Coordinates of C-alpha atoms in Angstrom, one line a residue:
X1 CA 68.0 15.7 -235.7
X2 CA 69.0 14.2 -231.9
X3 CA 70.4 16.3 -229.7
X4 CA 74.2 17.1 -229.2
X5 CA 74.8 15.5 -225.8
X6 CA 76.9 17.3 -223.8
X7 CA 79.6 15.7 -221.1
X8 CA 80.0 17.5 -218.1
X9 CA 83.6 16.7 -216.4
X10 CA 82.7 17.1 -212.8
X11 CA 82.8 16.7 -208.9
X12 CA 85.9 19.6 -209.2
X13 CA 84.3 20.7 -206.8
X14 CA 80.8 19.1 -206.2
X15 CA 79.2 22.2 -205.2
X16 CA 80.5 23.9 -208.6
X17 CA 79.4 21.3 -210.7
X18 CA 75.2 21.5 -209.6
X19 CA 75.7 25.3 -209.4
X20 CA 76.8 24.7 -213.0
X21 CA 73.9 22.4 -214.3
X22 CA 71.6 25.2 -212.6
X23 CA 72.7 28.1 -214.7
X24 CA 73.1 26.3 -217.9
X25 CA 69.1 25.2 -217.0
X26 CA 68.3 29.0 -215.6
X27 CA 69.8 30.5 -218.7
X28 CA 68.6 28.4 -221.5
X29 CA 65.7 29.9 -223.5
X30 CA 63.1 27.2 -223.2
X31 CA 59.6 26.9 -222.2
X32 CA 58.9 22.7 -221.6
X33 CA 61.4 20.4 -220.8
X34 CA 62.1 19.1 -224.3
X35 CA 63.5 22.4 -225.0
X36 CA 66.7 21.8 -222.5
X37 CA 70.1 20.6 -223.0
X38 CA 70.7 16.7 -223.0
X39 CA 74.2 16.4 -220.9
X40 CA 76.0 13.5 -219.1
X41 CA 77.5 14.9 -215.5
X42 CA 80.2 12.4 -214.4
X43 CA 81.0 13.9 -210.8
X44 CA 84.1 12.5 -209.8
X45 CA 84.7 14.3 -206.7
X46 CA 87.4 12.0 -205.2
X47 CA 90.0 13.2 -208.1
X48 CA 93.2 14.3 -206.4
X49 CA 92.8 17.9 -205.4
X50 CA 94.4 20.3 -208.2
X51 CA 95.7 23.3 -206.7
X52 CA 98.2 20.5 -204.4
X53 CA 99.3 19.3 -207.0
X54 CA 100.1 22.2 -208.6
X55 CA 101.7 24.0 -206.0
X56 CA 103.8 20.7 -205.5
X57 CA 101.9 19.9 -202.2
X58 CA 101.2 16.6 -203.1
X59 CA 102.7 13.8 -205.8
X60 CA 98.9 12.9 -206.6
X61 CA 98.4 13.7 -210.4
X62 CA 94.7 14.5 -211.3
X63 CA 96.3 14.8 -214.6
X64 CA 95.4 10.9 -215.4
X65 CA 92.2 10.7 -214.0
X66 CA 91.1 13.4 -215.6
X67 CA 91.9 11.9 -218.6
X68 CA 90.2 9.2 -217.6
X69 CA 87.0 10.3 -217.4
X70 CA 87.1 12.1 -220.2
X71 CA 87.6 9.0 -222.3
X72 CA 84.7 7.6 -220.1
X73 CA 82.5 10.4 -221.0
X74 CA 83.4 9.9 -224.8
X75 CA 82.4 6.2 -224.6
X76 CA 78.6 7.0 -223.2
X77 CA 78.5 9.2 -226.6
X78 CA 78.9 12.8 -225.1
X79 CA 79.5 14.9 -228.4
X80 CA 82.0 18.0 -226.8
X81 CA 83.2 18.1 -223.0
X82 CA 82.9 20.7 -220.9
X83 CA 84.5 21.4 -217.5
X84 CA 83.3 23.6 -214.5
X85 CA 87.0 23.8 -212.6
X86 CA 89.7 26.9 -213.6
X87 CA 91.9 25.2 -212.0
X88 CA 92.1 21.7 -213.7
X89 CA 91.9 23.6 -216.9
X90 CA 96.2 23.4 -216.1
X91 CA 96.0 19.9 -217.5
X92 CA 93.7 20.3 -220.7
X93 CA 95.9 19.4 -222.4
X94 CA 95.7 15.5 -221.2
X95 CA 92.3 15.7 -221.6
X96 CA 92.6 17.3 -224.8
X97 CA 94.6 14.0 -225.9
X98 CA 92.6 11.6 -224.7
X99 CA 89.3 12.0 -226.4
X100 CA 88.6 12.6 -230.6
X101 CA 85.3 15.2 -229.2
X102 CA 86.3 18.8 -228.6
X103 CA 86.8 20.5 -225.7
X104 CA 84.8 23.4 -224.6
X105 CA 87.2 25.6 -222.2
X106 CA 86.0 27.5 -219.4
X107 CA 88.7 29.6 -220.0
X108 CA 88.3 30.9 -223.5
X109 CA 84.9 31.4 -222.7
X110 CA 85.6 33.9 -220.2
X111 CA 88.1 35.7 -221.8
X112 CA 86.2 36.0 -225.0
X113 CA 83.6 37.6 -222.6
X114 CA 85.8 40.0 -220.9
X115 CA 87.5 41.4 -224.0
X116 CA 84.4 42.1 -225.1
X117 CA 83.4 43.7 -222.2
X118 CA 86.0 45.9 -221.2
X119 CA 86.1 47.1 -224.7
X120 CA 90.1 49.3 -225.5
X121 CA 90.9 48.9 -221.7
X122 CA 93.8 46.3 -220.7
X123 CA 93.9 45.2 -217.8
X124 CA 92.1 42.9 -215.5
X125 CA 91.8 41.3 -212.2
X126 CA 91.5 38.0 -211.4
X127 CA 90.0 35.7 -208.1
X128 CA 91.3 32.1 -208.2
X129 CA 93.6 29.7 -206.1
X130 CA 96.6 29.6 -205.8
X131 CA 97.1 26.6 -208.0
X132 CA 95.4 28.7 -210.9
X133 CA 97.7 31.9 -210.2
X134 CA 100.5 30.1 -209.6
X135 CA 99.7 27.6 -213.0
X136 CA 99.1 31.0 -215.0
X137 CA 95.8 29.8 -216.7
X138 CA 94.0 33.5 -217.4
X139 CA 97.4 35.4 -217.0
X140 CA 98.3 33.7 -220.5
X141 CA 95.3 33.6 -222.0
X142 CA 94.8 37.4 -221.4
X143 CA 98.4 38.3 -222.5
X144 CA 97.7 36.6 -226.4
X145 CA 95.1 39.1 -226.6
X146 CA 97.1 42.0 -225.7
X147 CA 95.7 42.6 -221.9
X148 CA 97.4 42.5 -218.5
X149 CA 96.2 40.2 -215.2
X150 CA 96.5 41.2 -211.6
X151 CA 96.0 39.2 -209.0
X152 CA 95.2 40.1 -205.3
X153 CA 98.5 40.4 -203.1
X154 CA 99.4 38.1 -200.3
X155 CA 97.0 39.1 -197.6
X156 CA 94.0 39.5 -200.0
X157 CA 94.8 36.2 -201.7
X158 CA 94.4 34.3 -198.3
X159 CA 91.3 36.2 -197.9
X160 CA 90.3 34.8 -201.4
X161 CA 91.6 30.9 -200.5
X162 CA 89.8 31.3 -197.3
X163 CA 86.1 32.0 -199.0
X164 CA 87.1 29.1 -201.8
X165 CA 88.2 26.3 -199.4
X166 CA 87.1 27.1 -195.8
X167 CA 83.3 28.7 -196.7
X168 CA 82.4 27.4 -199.8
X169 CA 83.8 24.2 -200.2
X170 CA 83.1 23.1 -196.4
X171 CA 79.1 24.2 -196.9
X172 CA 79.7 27.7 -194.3
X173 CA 79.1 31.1 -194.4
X174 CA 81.0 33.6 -197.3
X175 CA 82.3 36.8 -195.6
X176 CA 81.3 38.9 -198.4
X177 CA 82.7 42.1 -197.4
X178 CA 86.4 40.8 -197.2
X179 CA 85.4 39.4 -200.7
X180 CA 84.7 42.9 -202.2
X181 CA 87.1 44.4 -200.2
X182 CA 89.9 42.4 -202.2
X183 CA 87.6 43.0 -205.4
X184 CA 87.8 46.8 -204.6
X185 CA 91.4 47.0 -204.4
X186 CA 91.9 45.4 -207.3
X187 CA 89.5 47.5 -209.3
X188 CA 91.3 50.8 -207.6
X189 CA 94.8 49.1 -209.3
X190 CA 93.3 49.7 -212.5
X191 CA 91.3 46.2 -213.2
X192 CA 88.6 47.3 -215.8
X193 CA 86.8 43.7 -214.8
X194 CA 87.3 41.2 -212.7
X195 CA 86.9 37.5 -213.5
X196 CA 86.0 35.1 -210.9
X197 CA 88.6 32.4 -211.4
X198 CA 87.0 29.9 -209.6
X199 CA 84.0 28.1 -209.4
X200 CA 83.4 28.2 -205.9
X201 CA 83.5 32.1 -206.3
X202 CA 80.5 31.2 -208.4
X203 CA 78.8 29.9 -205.9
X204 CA 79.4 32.7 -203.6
X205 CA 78.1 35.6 -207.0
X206 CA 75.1 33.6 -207.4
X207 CA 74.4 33.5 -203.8
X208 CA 74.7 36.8 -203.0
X209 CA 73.8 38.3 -206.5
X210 CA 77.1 40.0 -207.5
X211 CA 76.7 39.3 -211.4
X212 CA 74.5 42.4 -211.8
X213 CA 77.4 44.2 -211.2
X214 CA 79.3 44.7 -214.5
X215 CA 82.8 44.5 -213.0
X216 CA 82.4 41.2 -212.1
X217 CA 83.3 38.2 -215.0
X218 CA 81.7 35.3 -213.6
X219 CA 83.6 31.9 -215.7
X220 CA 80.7 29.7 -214.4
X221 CA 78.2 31.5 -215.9
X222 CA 80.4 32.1 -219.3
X223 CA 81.0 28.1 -219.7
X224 CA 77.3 28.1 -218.9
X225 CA 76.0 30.4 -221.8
X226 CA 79.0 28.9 -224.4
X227 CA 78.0 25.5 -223.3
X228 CA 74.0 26.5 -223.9
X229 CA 75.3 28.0 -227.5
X230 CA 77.8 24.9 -228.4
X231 CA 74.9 22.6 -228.0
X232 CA 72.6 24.3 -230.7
X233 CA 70.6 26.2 -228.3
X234 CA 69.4 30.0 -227.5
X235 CA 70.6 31.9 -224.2
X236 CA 67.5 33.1 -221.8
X237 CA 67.4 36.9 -222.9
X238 CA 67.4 39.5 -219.3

């Protein structure tokens, strides 16, 4: 039987997107490379910046293009779509439309993982952008399952912003401690977990190893490990 060939909607960011492809290779259970996953990476990485769009900073609608490529993705044979971007997961729904292959979301995948993580406890945090916050992606997704979202306040949000678009995204340092000081405070507010929103936060827990700490919800690595079990294939055990 061939392989389910997997489409990877990319480039939102760039950085995301290989970090991506490295964990869903790091975490498959294989021991040649025949036993990996055949995918198709379209990285787009000139699509319209989300969160400006969402916040109505800008008039540019990724929306479209998104779309777009999706339908481009469908027509080199990719059998399901997946998506490394929280915050482009506001316009699913157009990419939902626009192709007959299902849609793997990032964001079902984590919040499948947190419930069962946090087990009776109801209430999480979440790290994203603003555009994500504002767009409530994980704040409605949490609520049909019964559990409240909270979010980091004003000042801790900028901290947040700042690591996403002015370290990560621009290739510079992360201040780590300002990252798990707003991480802290959320946890002392009563977050049982919380979910790293954004897939430059990603970058920043692989980097500096934070996913062996069971408070944090990495969605990178949860698309990863759905994406890895969607295509008919076994997650790396440890």
């Amino acid at each position: 039987m061939a392989e389910p060939l997997v489409g990877v909607l990319g480039g939102v960011g760039p950085m995301a997107t290989a970090y991506f492809l490295q964990r869903v290779v790091a975490l498959t259970r294989a021991e040649r490379d025949q036993d990996h996953l055949d995918m198709v990476v379209l990285d787009h990485a000139t699509i319209p910046d989300r969160t400006a769009f969402v916040l109505g900073r800008s008039t540019e609608d990724p929306g479209p293009v998104l779309a777009r490529d999706a339908r481009r993705l469908e027509a080199f044979g990719a059998e399901f779509l997946v998506m490394p971007c929280n915050t482009a997961h506001h316009f699913t729904q157009q990419v939902v439309d626009a192709v007959d292959v299902p849609f793997l979301s990032i964001v079902e995948a984590t919040v499948d993982a947190v419930r069962a993580r946090i087990g009776d406890r109801t209430t999480v945090g979440l790290l994203a952008t603003e555009g994500t916050v504002a767009a409530k992606v994980y704040q409605d997704a949490f609520a049909a399952h019964g559990i409240d979202t909270i979010v980091p306040d004003d000042a801790d949000q900028a901290v947040v912003s700042a690591v996403i678009y002015e370290q990560v995204k621009a290739g510079r340092p992360v201040n780590l401690p300002a990252l798990q000081g707003v991480v802290g405070r959320l946890a002392d507010r009563g977050a049982a977990a919380v979910v790293l929103g954004c897939t430059e936060l990603s970058v920043a827990a692989v980097d500096h190893g934070l996913l062996a700490d069971p408070l944090y919800v990495d969605s990178l690595d949860q698309l990863a490990r759905a994406t890895i079990v969607r295509a008919g294939h076994e997650v790396r055990a440890g």
